[in-house]
PDB file of C-alpha atoms in Angstrom:
ATOM      1  CA  MET A   1      -1.336  58.241  -8.234  1.00 50.00           C
ATOM      2  CA  ASP A   2       0.811  55.706 -10.052  1.00 70.00           C
ATOM      3  CA  ALA A   3       2.064  54.350  -6.730  1.00 64.00           C
ATOM      4  CA  ARG A   4      -1.524  53.962  -5.485  1.00 62.00           C
ATOM      5  CA  LYS A   5      -2.517  52.083  -8.637  1.00 58.00           C
ATOM      6  CA  PHE A   6       0.511  49.872  -8.274  1.00 49.00           C
ATOM      7  CA  LEU A   7      -0.351  49.040  -4.647  1.00 51.00           C
ATOM      8  CA  LEU A   8      -3.991  48.385  -5.511  1.00 52.00           C
ATOM      9  CA  GLY A   9      -2.924  46.087  -8.329  1.00 50.00           C
ATOM     10  CA  LEU A  10      -0.495  44.284  -6.049  1.00 45.00           C
ATOM     11  CA  VAL A  11      -3.178  43.758  -3.370  1.00 49.00           C
ATOM     12  CA  ALA A  12      -5.673  42.565  -5.990  1.00 48.00           C
ATOM     13  CA  GLY A  13      -3.102  40.122  -7.323  1.00 52.00           C
ATOM     14  CA  LEU A  14      -2.318  38.802  -3.850  1.00 47.00           C
ATOM     15  CA  ILE A  15      -6.027  38.305  -3.167  1.00 54.00           C
ATOM     16  CA  SER A  16      -6.749  36.705  -6.527  1.00 53.00           C
ATOM     17  CA  ILE A  17      -4.081  34.000  -6.239  1.00 61.00           C
ATOM     18  CA  PRO A  18      -5.637  32.174  -3.266  1.00 74.00           C
ATOM     19  CA  LEU A  19      -9.080  32.599  -4.823  1.00 71.00           C
ATOM     20  CA  LEU A  20      -7.818  30.991  -8.013  1.00 81.00           C
ATOM     21  CA  VAL A  21      -6.296  28.121  -6.020  1.00 83.00           C
ATOM     22  CA  VAL A  22      -9.584  27.535  -4.186  1.00 87.00           C
ATOM     23  CA  ALA A  23     -11.508  27.675  -7.468  1.00 88.00           C
ATOM     24  CA  MET A  24      -9.103  25.188  -9.056  1.00 88.00           C
ATOM     25  CA  ILE A  25      -9.446  22.741  -6.146  1.00 92.00           C
ATOM     26  CA  LEU A  26     -13.246  22.926  -6.094  1.00 90.00           C
ATOM     27  CA  THR A  27     -13.548  22.615  -9.873  1.00 92.00           C
ATOM     28  CA  LEU A  28     -11.178  19.659 -10.171  1.00 93.00           C
ATOM     29  CA  ASP A  29     -12.842  17.913  -7.235  1.00 94.00           C
ATOM     30  CA  GLY A  30     -16.209  18.196  -8.969  1.00 94.00           C
ATOM     31  CA  LEU A  31     -14.701  16.701 -12.137  1.00 95.00           C
ATOM     32  CA  ASP A  32     -12.987  13.819 -10.254  1.00 96.00           C
ATOM     33  CA  ARG A  33      -9.655  15.219 -11.395  1.00 97.00           C
ATOM     34  CA  LEU A  34      -8.343  16.282  -8.009  1.00 97.00           C
ATOM     35  CA  LYS A  35      -5.580  14.149  -6.562  1.00 97.00           C
ATOM     36  CA  ALA A  36      -5.716  13.180  -2.906  1.00 97.00           C
ATOM     37  CA  PRO A  37      -4.149  15.615  -0.428  1.00 97.00           C
ATOM     38  CA  ALA A  38      -0.368  15.243  -0.290  1.00 95.00           C
ATOM     39  CA  PHE A  39      -0.064  13.673   3.150  1.00 95.00           C
ATOM     40  CA  THR A  40       2.992  11.668   2.069  1.00 94.00           C
ATOM     41  CA  ASN A  41       3.467  12.207  -1.687  1.00 87.00           C
ATOM     42  CA  ARG A  42       3.215   8.413  -1.970  1.00 94.00           C
ATOM     43  CA  THR A  43       0.302   8.230  -4.351  1.00 96.00           C
ATOM     44  CA  THR A  44      -0.954   4.786  -3.366  1.00 97.00           C
ATOM     45  CA  LEU A  45      -1.051   5.814   0.307  1.00 98.00           C
ATOM     46  CA  ASP A  46      -2.602   9.252  -0.206  1.00 98.00           C
ATOM     47  CA  GLU A  47      -5.175   7.839  -2.630  1.00 98.00           C
ATOM     48  CA  LYS A  48      -6.005   4.970  -0.258  1.00 98.00           C
ATOM     49  CA  LEU A  49      -6.917   7.523   2.409  1.00 98.00           C
ATOM     50  CA  ARG A  50      -9.239   9.134  -0.127  1.00 98.00           C
ATOM     51  CA  PHE A  51     -10.643   5.679  -0.980  1.00 98.00           C
ATOM     52  CA  ILE A  52     -11.405   5.055   2.707  1.00 98.00           C
ATOM     53  CA  ARG A  53     -12.988   8.508   3.020  1.00 97.00           C
ATOM     54  CA  HIS A  54     -15.473   7.662   0.249  1.00 96.00           C
ATOM     55  CA  ARG A  55     -15.899   4.007   1.189  1.00 95.00           C
ATOM     56  CA  HIS A  56     -19.317   2.757   2.267  1.00 90.00           C
ATOM     57  CA  GLY A  57     -19.996  -0.619   3.826  1.00 89.00           C
ATOM     58  CA  ALA A  58     -19.574  -2.744   6.911  1.00 94.00           C
ATOM     59  CA  PRO A  59     -16.753  -2.020   9.362  1.00 97.00           C
ATOM     60  CA  VAL A  60     -13.447  -3.579   8.298  1.00 98.00           C
ATOM     61  CA  ASP A  61     -12.394  -6.645  10.306  1.00 97.00           C
ATOM     62  CA  PHE A  62      -9.636  -8.055   8.066  1.00 97.00           C
ATOM     63  CA  LEU A  63      -6.718  -5.831   7.081  1.00 98.00           C
ATOM     64  CA  MET A  64      -4.118  -6.506   4.380  1.00 98.00           C
ATOM     65  CA  LEU A  65      -1.061  -4.346   5.095  1.00 98.00           C
ATOM     66  CA  GLY A  66       2.250  -4.334   3.238  1.00 98.00           C
ATOM     67  CA  SER A  67       4.087  -3.235   0.125  1.00 98.00           C
ATOM     68  CA  SER A  68       3.148  -3.722  -3.529  1.00 98.00           C
ATOM     69  CA  THR A  69       3.157  -7.520  -3.152  1.00 98.00           C
ATOM     70  CA  THR A  70       0.207  -6.977  -0.817  1.00 98.00           C
ATOM     71  CA  LEU A  71      -1.418  -4.206  -2.865  1.00 98.00           C
ATOM     72  CA  TRP A  72      -1.241  -6.191  -6.128  1.00 98.00           C
ATOM     73  CA  GLY A  73      -1.469  -9.664  -4.604  1.00 98.00           C
ATOM     74  CA  PHE A  74      -5.160 -10.219  -3.843  1.00 98.00           C
ATOM     75  CA  ASP A  75      -8.237 -11.084  -5.891  1.00 97.00           C
ATOM     76  CA  ASP A  76     -11.360  -9.438  -4.486  1.00 95.00           C
ATOM     77  CA  MET A  77     -13.830 -12.017  -5.812  1.00 96.00           C
ATOM     78  CA  THR A  78     -11.879 -14.882  -4.239  1.00 97.00           C
ATOM     79  CA  LEU A  79     -11.721 -12.914  -0.982  1.00 96.00           C
ATOM     80  CA  ARG A  80     -15.456 -12.296  -0.882  1.00 94.00           C
ATOM     81  CA  GLN A  81     -16.303 -15.878  -1.808  1.00 96.00           C
ATOM     82  CA  GLY A  82     -13.814 -17.428   0.610  1.00 97.00           C
ATOM     83  CA  LEU A  83     -14.615 -15.109   3.528  1.00 96.00           C
ATOM     84  CA  PRO A  84     -18.299 -14.235   3.052  1.00 96.00           C
ATOM     85  CA  ASP A  85     -18.741 -13.160   6.674  1.00 95.00           C
ATOM     86  CA  ARG A  86     -15.672 -10.901   6.762  1.00 96.00           C
ATOM     87  CA  THR A  87     -15.032  -7.354   5.530  1.00 97.00           C
ATOM     88  CA  PRO A  88     -11.512  -7.081   4.072  1.00 97.00           C
ATOM     89  CA  LEU A  89      -9.547  -3.972   3.185  1.00 98.00           C
ATOM     90  CA  ASN A  90      -6.213  -3.838   1.386  1.00 98.00           C
ATOM     91  CA  VAL A  91      -4.064  -0.895   2.514  1.00 98.00           C
ATOM     92  CA  GLY A  92      -0.872  -1.959   0.717  1.00 98.00           C
ATOM     93  CA  VAL A  93       1.538   0.801  -0.327  1.00 98.00           C
ATOM     94  CA  ARG A  94       4.120   0.666  -3.081  1.00 97.00           C
ATOM     95  CA  ASP A  95       7.740   0.512  -1.831  1.00 95.00           C
ATOM     96  CA  LEU A  96       6.740   0.203   1.824  1.00 97.00           C
ATOM     97  CA  LYS A  97       9.448  -1.117   4.145  1.00 97.00           C
ATOM     98  CA  ILE A  98       8.759  -3.180   7.248  1.00 97.00           C
ATOM     99  CA  HIS A  99       9.589  -0.430   9.727  1.00 97.00           C
ATOM    100  CA  GLN A 100       7.179   1.954   7.989  1.00 97.00           C
ATOM    101  CA  ALA A 101       4.375  -0.581   8.331  1.00 97.00           C
ATOM    102  CA  VAL A 102       4.499  -0.268  12.129  1.00 97.00           C
ATOM    103  CA  LEU A 103       3.199   3.321  12.067  1.00 95.00           C
ATOM    104  CA  LEU A 104       0.588   2.433   9.444  1.00 97.00           C
ATOM    105  CA  ALA A 105      -0.620  -0.510  11.523  1.00 98.00           C
ATOM    106  CA  ARG A 106      -1.174   1.757  14.532  1.00 97.00           C
ATOM    107  CA  PHE A 107      -2.904   4.276  12.305  1.00 97.00           C
ATOM    108  CA  TYR A 108      -5.273   1.861  10.557  1.00 98.00           C
ATOM    109  CA  LEU A 109      -6.057  -0.167  13.667  1.00 98.00           C
ATOM    110  CA  GLY A 110      -6.986   3.095  15.355  1.00 96.00           C
ATOM    111  CA  LEU A 111      -9.357   3.878  12.488  1.00 96.00           C
ATOM    112  CA  MET A 112     -10.779   0.353  12.381  1.00 97.00           C
ATOM    113  CA  PRO A 113     -11.236  -1.048  15.887  1.00 96.00           C
ATOM    114  CA  GLN A 114     -13.044  -4.180  14.670  1.00 97.00           C
ATOM    115  CA  VAL A 115     -10.016  -5.599  12.809  1.00 98.00           C
ATOM    116  CA  ARG A 116      -9.117  -9.017  14.186  1.00 97.00           C
ATOM    117  CA  ASP A 117      -6.789 -10.314  11.459  1.00 97.00           C
ATOM    118  CA  VAL A 118      -3.874  -8.544   9.761  1.00 98.00           C
ATOM    119  CA  VAL A 119      -2.108 -10.173   6.814  1.00 98.00           C
ATOM    120  CA  MET A 120       1.143  -9.019   5.269  1.00 98.00           C
ATOM    121  CA  VAL A 121       2.393 -10.485   1.985  1.00 98.00           C
ATOM    122  CA  SER A 122       6.066  -9.606   1.985  1.00 98.00           C
ATOM    123  CA  THR A 123       8.869  -9.773  -0.504  1.00 96.00           C
ATOM    124  CA  LEU A 124      12.584  -9.693   0.304  1.00 96.00           C
ATOM    125  CA  LEU A 125      12.991  -6.017  -0.562  1.00 96.00           C
ATOM    126  CA  ASP A 126      10.774  -5.075   2.386  1.00 97.00           C
ATOM    127  CA  PHE A 127      13.741  -5.889   4.644  1.00 97.00           C
ATOM    128  CA  GLU A 128      16.164  -3.381   3.183  1.00 93.00           C
ATOM    129  CA  SER A 129      17.775  -0.743   5.434  1.00 91.00           C
ATOM    130  CA  CYS A 130      14.797   0.154   7.675  1.00 95.00           C
ATOM    131  CA  ASP A 131      16.440   3.466   8.509  1.00 95.00           C
ATOM    132  CA  PRO A 132      14.573   4.921  11.510  1.00 94.00           C
ATOM    133  CA  ALA A 133      14.699   8.373   9.897  1.00 94.00           C
ATOM    134  CA  SER A 134      12.237   7.197   7.221  1.00 94.00           C
ATOM    135  CA  ALA A 135       9.743   5.535   9.568  1.00 95.00           C
ATOM    136  CA  GLN A 136       7.391   8.500  10.035  1.00 93.00           C
ATOM    137  CA  LEU A 137       5.266   8.587   6.884  1.00 93.00           C
ATOM    138  CA  LEU A 138       2.390  10.873   7.833  1.00 93.00           C
ATOM    139  CA  ASP A 139       0.728  13.042  10.436  1.00 93.00           C
ATOM    140  CA  VAL A 140      -1.615  10.491  12.005  1.00 94.00           C
ATOM    141  CA  GLU A 141      -4.191  12.915  13.427  1.00 95.00           C
ATOM    142  CA  ASP A 142      -4.480  14.926  10.209  1.00 95.00           C
ATOM    143  CA  ALA A 143      -4.745  11.813   8.034  1.00 97.00           C
ATOM    144  CA  ALA A 144      -7.346  10.259  10.354  1.00 97.00           C
ATOM    145  CA  ALA A 145      -9.531  13.378  10.240  1.00 97.00           C
ATOM    146  CA  TYR A 146      -9.484  13.231   6.440  1.00 97.00           C
ATOM    147  CA  ALA A 147     -10.044   9.472   6.123  1.00 97.00           C
ATOM    148  CA  LEU A 148     -12.970   9.612   8.561  1.00 96.00           C
ATOM    149  CA  ASP A 149     -14.483  12.606   6.690  1.00 95.00           C
ATOM    150  CA  ARG A 150     -14.072  14.902   9.691  1.00 95.00           C
ATOM    151  CA  SER A 151     -12.261  17.607   7.724  1.00 96.00           C
ATOM    152  CA  SER A 152     -13.382  19.070   4.418  1.00 95.00           C
ATOM    153  CA  GLU A 153     -11.621  18.307   1.149  1.00 96.00           C
ATOM    154  CA  LEU A 154     -10.863  21.979   0.579  1.00 95.00           C
ATOM    155  CA  GLU A 155      -9.511  22.523   4.077  1.00 95.00           C
ATOM    156  CA  THR A 156      -7.242  19.480   3.843  1.00 96.00           C
ATOM    157  CA  GLN A 157      -6.020  20.323   0.352  1.00 96.00           C
ATOM    158  CA  LEU A 158      -5.101  23.836   1.471  1.00 93.00           C
ATOM    159  CA  ARG A 159      -3.288  22.500   4.525  1.00 93.00           C
ATOM    160  CA  HIS A 160      -1.237  20.222   2.246  1.00 92.00           C
ATOM    161  CA  LEU A 161      -1.080  22.642  -0.632  1.00 86.00           C
ATOM    162  CA  ASP A 162       0.546  21.187  -3.758  1.00 89.00           C
ATOM    163  CA  PRO A 163      -0.710  23.336  -6.655  1.00 88.00           C
ATOM    164  CA  VAL A 164       1.882  22.045  -9.116  1.00 89.00           C
ATOM    165  CA  GLY A 165       1.085  18.428  -8.270  1.00 92.00           C
ATOM    166  CA  VAL A 166      -2.643  19.106  -8.450  1.00 93.00           C
ATOM    167  CA  ALA A 167      -2.299  20.738 -11.876  1.00 91.00           C
ATOM    168  CA  ARG A 168      -0.047  18.002 -13.278  1.00 93.00           C
ATOM    169  CA  SER A 169      -2.196  15.112 -12.071  1.00 96.00           C
ATOM    170  CA  ALA A 170      -5.436  16.662 -13.318  1.00 96.00           C
ATOM    171  CA  ARG A 171      -4.760  15.301 -16.824  1.00 95.00           C
ATOM    172  CA  ASN A 172      -4.772  11.617 -15.899  1.00 97.00           C
ATOM    173  CA  ILE A 173      -5.830  11.031 -12.273  1.00 98.00           C
ATOM    174  CA  ARG A 174      -9.390  10.163 -13.282  1.00 97.00           C
ATOM    175  CA  GLN A 175      -8.164   7.601 -15.799  1.00 98.00           C
ATOM    176  CA  LEU A 176      -5.775   6.063 -13.272  1.00 98.00           C
ATOM    177  CA  ARG A 177      -8.675   5.619 -10.860  1.00 98.00           C
ATOM    178  CA  HIS A 178     -11.184   4.172 -13.298  1.00 97.00           C
ATOM    179  CA  ASP A 179      -9.439   2.585 -16.301  1.00 97.00           C
ATOM    180  CA  PRO A 180      -8.404  -1.095 -16.137  1.00 96.00           C
ATOM    181  CA  PRO A 181      -4.956  -1.336 -14.505  1.00 97.00           C
ATOM    182  CA  SER A 182      -2.326  -1.180 -17.214  1.00 94.00           C
ATOM    183  CA  SER A 183       0.700   0.302 -15.420  1.00 96.00           C
ATOM    184  CA  PRO A 184       2.223   0.306 -11.923  1.00 97.00           C
ATOM    185  CA  ASP A 185       0.763   3.812 -11.525  1.00 97.00           C
ATOM    186  CA  SER A 186      -2.813   2.513 -11.605  1.00 98.00           C
ATOM    187  CA  LEU A 187      -5.097   3.656  -8.784  1.00 98.00           C
ATOM    188  CA  ASN A 188      -8.055   1.502  -9.802  1.00 98.00           C
ATOM    189  CA  PHE A 189      -8.772  -0.043  -6.401  1.00 98.00           C
ATOM    190  CA  ASP A 190     -11.380  -2.792  -6.392  1.00 97.00           C
ATOM    191  CA  GLU A 191     -14.033  -3.073  -3.672  1.00 95.00           C
ATOM    192  CA  THR A 192     -11.468  -4.382  -1.193  1.00 96.00           C
ATOM    193  CA  GLY A 193      -8.804  -1.802  -2.041  1.00 97.00           C
ATOM    194  CA  SER A 194      -6.611  -4.156  -4.091  1.00 98.00           C
ATOM    195  CA  ILE A 195      -5.278  -3.603  -7.616  1.00 98.00           C
ATOM    196  CA  ARG A 196      -4.997  -6.593  -9.952  1.00 96.00           C
ATOM    197  CA  LEU A 197      -2.101  -5.728 -12.224  1.00 97.00           C
ATOM    198  CA  ASP A 198      -0.839  -7.688 -15.212  1.00 96.00           C
ATOM    199  CA  LEU A 199       1.994  -6.239 -17.293  1.00 96.00           C
ATOM    200  CA  PRO A 200       3.351  -7.659 -20.556  1.00 95.00           C
ATOM    201  CA  ARG A 201       6.992  -8.711 -20.398  1.00 94.00           C
ATOM    202  CA  GLN A 202       8.052  -6.083 -22.950  1.00 94.00           C
ATOM    203  CA  SER A 203       6.852  -3.267 -20.691  1.00 94.00           C
ATOM    204  CA  VAL A 204       8.910  -4.455 -17.710  1.00 96.00           C
ATOM    205  CA  PRO A 205      12.502  -3.111 -17.583  1.00 96.00           C
ATOM    206  CA  ASP A 206      15.179  -5.821 -17.540  1.00 96.00           C
ATOM    207  CA  LEU A 207      16.435  -4.631 -14.152  1.00 95.00           C
ATOM    208  CA  VAL A 208      12.987  -5.122 -12.631  1.00 95.00           C
ATOM    209  CA  TRP A 209      12.599  -8.507 -14.325  1.00 97.00           C
ATOM    210  CA  ARG A 210      15.946  -9.703 -12.962  1.00 97.00           C
ATOM    211  CA  GLY A 211      15.290  -8.102  -9.567  1.00 96.00           C
ATOM    212  CA  SER A 212      17.703  -7.484  -6.726  1.00 96.00           C
ATOM    213  CA  LEU A 213      18.403  -8.749  -3.226  1.00 94.00           C
ATOM    214  CA  PRO A 214      18.703  -6.395  -0.258  1.00 92.00           C
ATOM    215  CA  ASP A 215      21.309  -6.330   2.443  1.00 89.00           C
ATOM    216  CA  PHE A 216      18.972  -7.730   5.100  1.00 91.00           C
ATOM    217  CA  ASN A 217      19.135  -5.502   8.168  1.00 93.00           C
ATOM    218  CA  ALA A 218      18.536  -6.675  11.736  1.00 95.00           C
ATOM    219  CA  ARG A 219      16.520  -3.491  12.320  1.00 96.00           C
ATOM    220  CA  CYS A 220      13.904  -4.804   9.904  1.00 97.00           C
ATOM    221  CA  TYR A 221      13.337  -8.022  11.851  1.00 98.00           C
ATOM    222  CA  ARG A 222      13.017  -6.018  15.055  1.00 98.00           C
ATOM    223  CA  ALA A 223      10.500  -3.770  13.291  1.00 98.00           C
ATOM    224  CA  LEU A 224       8.524  -6.825  12.232  1.00 98.00           C
ATOM    225  CA  GLU A 225       8.374  -7.879  15.873  1.00 98.00           C
ATOM    226  CA  ASP A 226       7.167  -4.380  16.789  1.00 98.00           C
ATOM    227  CA  LEU A 227       4.503  -4.715  14.116  1.00 98.00           C
ATOM    228  CA  ALA A 228       3.333  -8.046  15.524  1.00 98.00           C
ATOM    229  CA  ARG A 229       3.164  -6.637  19.057  1.00 98.00           C
ATOM    230  CA  THR A 230       1.209  -3.636  17.798  1.00 98.00           C
ATOM    231  CA  VAL A 231      -1.308  -5.944  16.123  1.00 98.00           C
ATOM    232  CA  ARG A 232      -1.555  -8.210  19.157  1.00 97.00           C
ATOM    233  CA  GLY A 233      -1.985  -5.195  21.443  1.00 97.00           C
ATOM    234  CA  HIS A 234      -5.053  -4.322  19.378  1.00 96.00           C
ATOM    235  CA  GLY A 235      -6.457  -7.801  20.028  1.00 97.00           C
ATOM    236  CA  ALA A 236      -5.806  -9.058  16.485  1.00 97.00           C
ATOM    237  CA  GLY A 237      -3.485 -11.675  14.992  1.00 97.00           C
ATOM    238  CA  LEU A 238      -0.736 -11.172  12.412  1.00 98.00           C
ATOM    239  CA  THR A 239      -0.166 -13.641   9.601  1.00 98.00           C
ATOM    240  CA  PHE A 240       3.081 -12.962   7.744  1.00 98.00           C
ATOM    241  CA  VAL A 241       3.135 -14.450   4.232  1.00 98.00           C
ATOM    242  CA  ILE A 242       6.444 -14.989   2.434  1.00 98.00           C
ATOM    243  CA  ALA A 243       5.453 -13.895  -1.058  1.00 98.00           C
ATOM    244  CA  PRO A 244       5.884 -16.170  -4.054  1.00 98.00           C
ATOM    245  CA  LEU A 245       8.997 -15.190  -5.992  1.00 97.00           C
ATOM    246  CA  ARG A 246       9.831 -15.813  -9.626  1.00 98.00           C
ATOM    247  CA  PRO A 247      12.027 -18.947  -9.787  1.00 98.00           C
ATOM    248  CA  GLY A 248      14.400 -17.370 -12.312  1.00 97.00           C
ATOM    249  CA  TYR A 249      14.947 -14.402 -10.022  1.00 98.00           C
ATOM    250  CA  LEU A 250      15.981 -16.653  -7.149  1.00 97.00           C
ATOM    251  CA  ALA A 251      18.064 -18.892  -9.394  1.00 97.00           C
ATOM    252  CA  GLY A 252      19.964 -15.887 -10.725  1.00 97.00           C
ATOM    253  CA  LEU A 253      20.689 -14.122  -7.429  1.00 97.00           C
ATOM    254  CA  ASP A 254      20.532 -16.866  -4.796  1.00 97.00           C
ATOM    255  CA  PRO A 255      21.350 -20.070  -6.703  1.00 97.00           C
ATOM    256  CA  ASN A 256      22.122 -22.179  -3.628  1.00 97.00           C
ATOM    257  CA  GLY A 257      19.173 -20.771  -1.678  1.00 96.00           C
ATOM    258  CA  LYS A 258      21.289 -19.752   1.312  1.00 96.00           C
ATOM    259  CA  LEU A 259      20.127 -16.136   1.482  1.00 96.00           C
ATOM    260  CA  LEU A 260      16.456 -17.044   1.339  1.00 97.00           C
ATOM    261  CA  ALA A 261      16.925 -19.833   3.897  1.00 97.00           C
ATOM    262  CA  THR A 262      18.661 -17.406   6.268  1.00 97.00           C
ATOM    263  CA  HIS A 263      15.812 -14.914   5.823  1.00 97.00           C
ATOM    264  CA  VAL A 264      13.243 -17.595   6.637  1.00 98.00           C
ATOM    265  CA  ARG A 265      15.156 -18.586   9.785  1.00 98.00           C
ATOM    266  CA  HIS A 266      15.197 -14.951  10.942  1.00 98.00           C
ATOM    267  CA  LEU A 267      11.463 -14.688  10.310  1.00 98.00           C
ATOM    268  CA  GLU A 268      10.721 -17.850  12.261  1.00 98.00           C
ATOM    269  CA  ALA A 269      12.861 -16.634  15.181  1.00 98.00           C
ATOM    270  CA  SER A 270      11.014 -13.307  15.167  1.00 98.00           C
ATOM    271  CA  ALA A 271       7.680 -15.132  15.086  1.00 98.00           C
ATOM    272  CA  LYS A 272       8.588 -17.053  18.238  1.00 98.00           C
ATOM    273  CA  ARG A 273       9.674 -13.909  20.049  1.00 98.00           C
ATOM    274  CA  ALA A 274       6.679 -11.779  19.031  1.00 98.00           C
ATOM    275  CA  ASP A 275       3.933 -14.402  18.699  1.00 97.00           C
ATOM    276  CA  PHE A 276       2.838 -14.217  15.087  1.00 97.00           C
ATOM    277  CA  ARG A 277       2.477 -16.769  12.326  1.00 97.00           C
ATOM    278  CA  VAL A 278       4.744 -17.166   9.294  1.00 98.00           C
ATOM    279  CA  VAL A 279       3.466 -19.032   6.226  1.00 98.00           C
ATOM    280  CA  ASN A 280       5.662 -19.660   3.205  1.00 98.00           C
ATOM    281  CA  ALA A 281       3.652 -19.156   0.012  1.00 98.00           C
ATOM    282  CA  ASN A 282       6.866 -19.213  -2.021  1.00 98.00           C
ATOM    283  CA  ALA A 283       7.606 -22.781  -0.943  1.00 97.00           C
ATOM    284  CA  GLU A 284       4.061 -24.115  -0.742  1.00 97.00           C
ATOM    285  CA  LEU A 285       2.564 -22.720  -3.949  1.00 97.00           C
ATOM    286  CA  SER A 286       5.580 -23.521  -6.180  1.00 90.00           C
ATOM    287  CA  LEU A 287       4.556 -21.176  -8.997  1.00 97.00           C
ATOM    288  CA  GLY A 288       6.374 -21.135 -12.342  1.00 96.00           C
ATOM    289  CA  GLU A 289       7.931 -18.355 -14.398  1.00 97.00           C
ATOM    290  CA  THR A 290       4.760 -17.496 -16.285  1.00 97.00           C
ATOM    291  CA  SER A 291       2.914 -16.714 -13.053  1.00 98.00           C
ATOM    292  CA  PHE A 292       4.927 -13.490 -12.634  1.00 98.00           C
ATOM    293  CA  PHE A 293       5.147 -10.217 -14.537  1.00 97.00           C
ATOM    294  CA  ASP A 294       8.467  -9.302 -12.866  1.00 97.00           C
ATOM    295  CA  ALA A 295      10.792 -10.701 -10.205  1.00 97.00           C
ATOM    296  CA  TYR A 296       8.368 -10.262  -7.318  1.00 96.00           C
ATOM    297  CA  HIS A 297       4.770  -9.768  -8.479  1.00 98.00           C
ATOM    298  CA  LEU A 298       2.096 -12.185  -9.594  1.00 98.00           C
ATOM    299  CA  ARG A 299       0.124 -11.683 -12.772  1.00 98.00           C
ATOM    300  CA  ALA A 300      -3.496 -10.735 -12.107  1.00 97.00           C
ATOM    301  CA  PRO A 301      -5.019 -14.134 -13.033  1.00 97.00           C
ATOM    302  CA  ILE A 302      -2.688 -15.885 -10.561  1.00 98.00           C
ATOM    303  CA  THR A 303      -3.582 -13.699  -7.576  1.00 98.00           C
ATOM    304  CA  SER A 304      -6.612 -15.912  -6.895  1.00 98.00           C
ATOM    305  CA  LYS A 305      -4.224 -18.763  -5.997  1.00 98.00           C
ATOM    306  CA  LEU A 306      -2.379 -16.621  -3.474  1.00 98.00           C
ATOM    307  CA  THR A 307      -5.678 -15.262  -2.126  1.00 98.00           C
ATOM    308  CA  LYS A 308      -7.047 -18.762  -1.583  1.00 98.00           C
ATOM    309  CA  TYR A 309      -3.803 -19.759   0.130  1.00 98.00           C
ATOM    310  CA  VAL A 310      -4.096 -16.794   2.504  1.00 98.00           C
ATOM    311  CA  ILE A 311      -7.756 -17.574   3.226  1.00 97.00           C
ATOM    312  CA  ASP A 312      -6.922 -21.198   4.041  1.00 96.00           C
ATOM    313  CA  SER A 313      -4.071 -20.043   6.292  1.00 95.00           C
ATOM    314  CA  LEU A 314      -6.379 -17.655   8.115  1.00 93.00           C
ATOM    315  CA  LYS A 315      -8.979 -20.337   8.671  1.00 89.00           C
ATOM    316  CA  LYS A 316      -6.344 -22.670  10.108  1.00 86.00           C
ATOM    317  CA  ARG A 317      -5.041 -19.921  12.383  1.00 78.00           C
ATOM    318  CA  ASN A 318      -8.495 -19.019  13.670  1.00 75.00           C
ATOM    319  CA  LEU A 319      -9.366 -22.654  14.306  1.00 61.00           C
TER     320      LEU A 319
END
């Protein structure tokens, strides 16, 4: 009898655990406290797929793809005013490297067949390593089904089950999505998918303020060429924007400008081989120290200048 009770209790426990997980997912989803399914465990990418799933509006025809200098680099009002007949979407991902952008370009262009312009705002760190082993970020078919609302939230969450992550994020995920951006962890995407971030100097670690320079890898330039060919194969054009960089950062780590000049030459050579356009916002905008909140990123009020520069570059390209 004791053994039977034990077995019944064990079976009941085994049944109750998945029921509790399902109940937790459904409850948190209803409260807007459920994090996006863990396709990659890169929050800005997983949450952007959720953003696209819930997005309503005209089909996207202008895609902004890149790392955090893309994600945090655009002003939505300036975009909408400068390109009133276009529908932009920012799919920037924190810490994205060039070779990882190739897969994402194929993925997003497959989701959005009307895209005819792709813009990447790129900082120097995007060209670090480009190890092929880290190129595959997500299961494309699974992510597409979720982003296009062809699989249920519950089904997708269970397929990418992360109960610890779900429980931990429940405390603050709603605030990160809706409160004004006040940390690099913000998920408060504007209508175009951008985040306008402005951090006080005292909240930025000295290492991030000083910045670093990568060991530029030839694989990264080849990946950029692959990216351009992927975009062109879709029938769109790629505009590669050399991001503005804090003058003190460059003065401290590349005082004679040789490293940056070499990088620019590699980019221009790649552009000739793969037929894309390089524009140098760092040289042409000439922004001062106070325009940046760290070595690489513009303060929110300054993003309108970069956005206008990109719009003007696009108009020249399309002419």
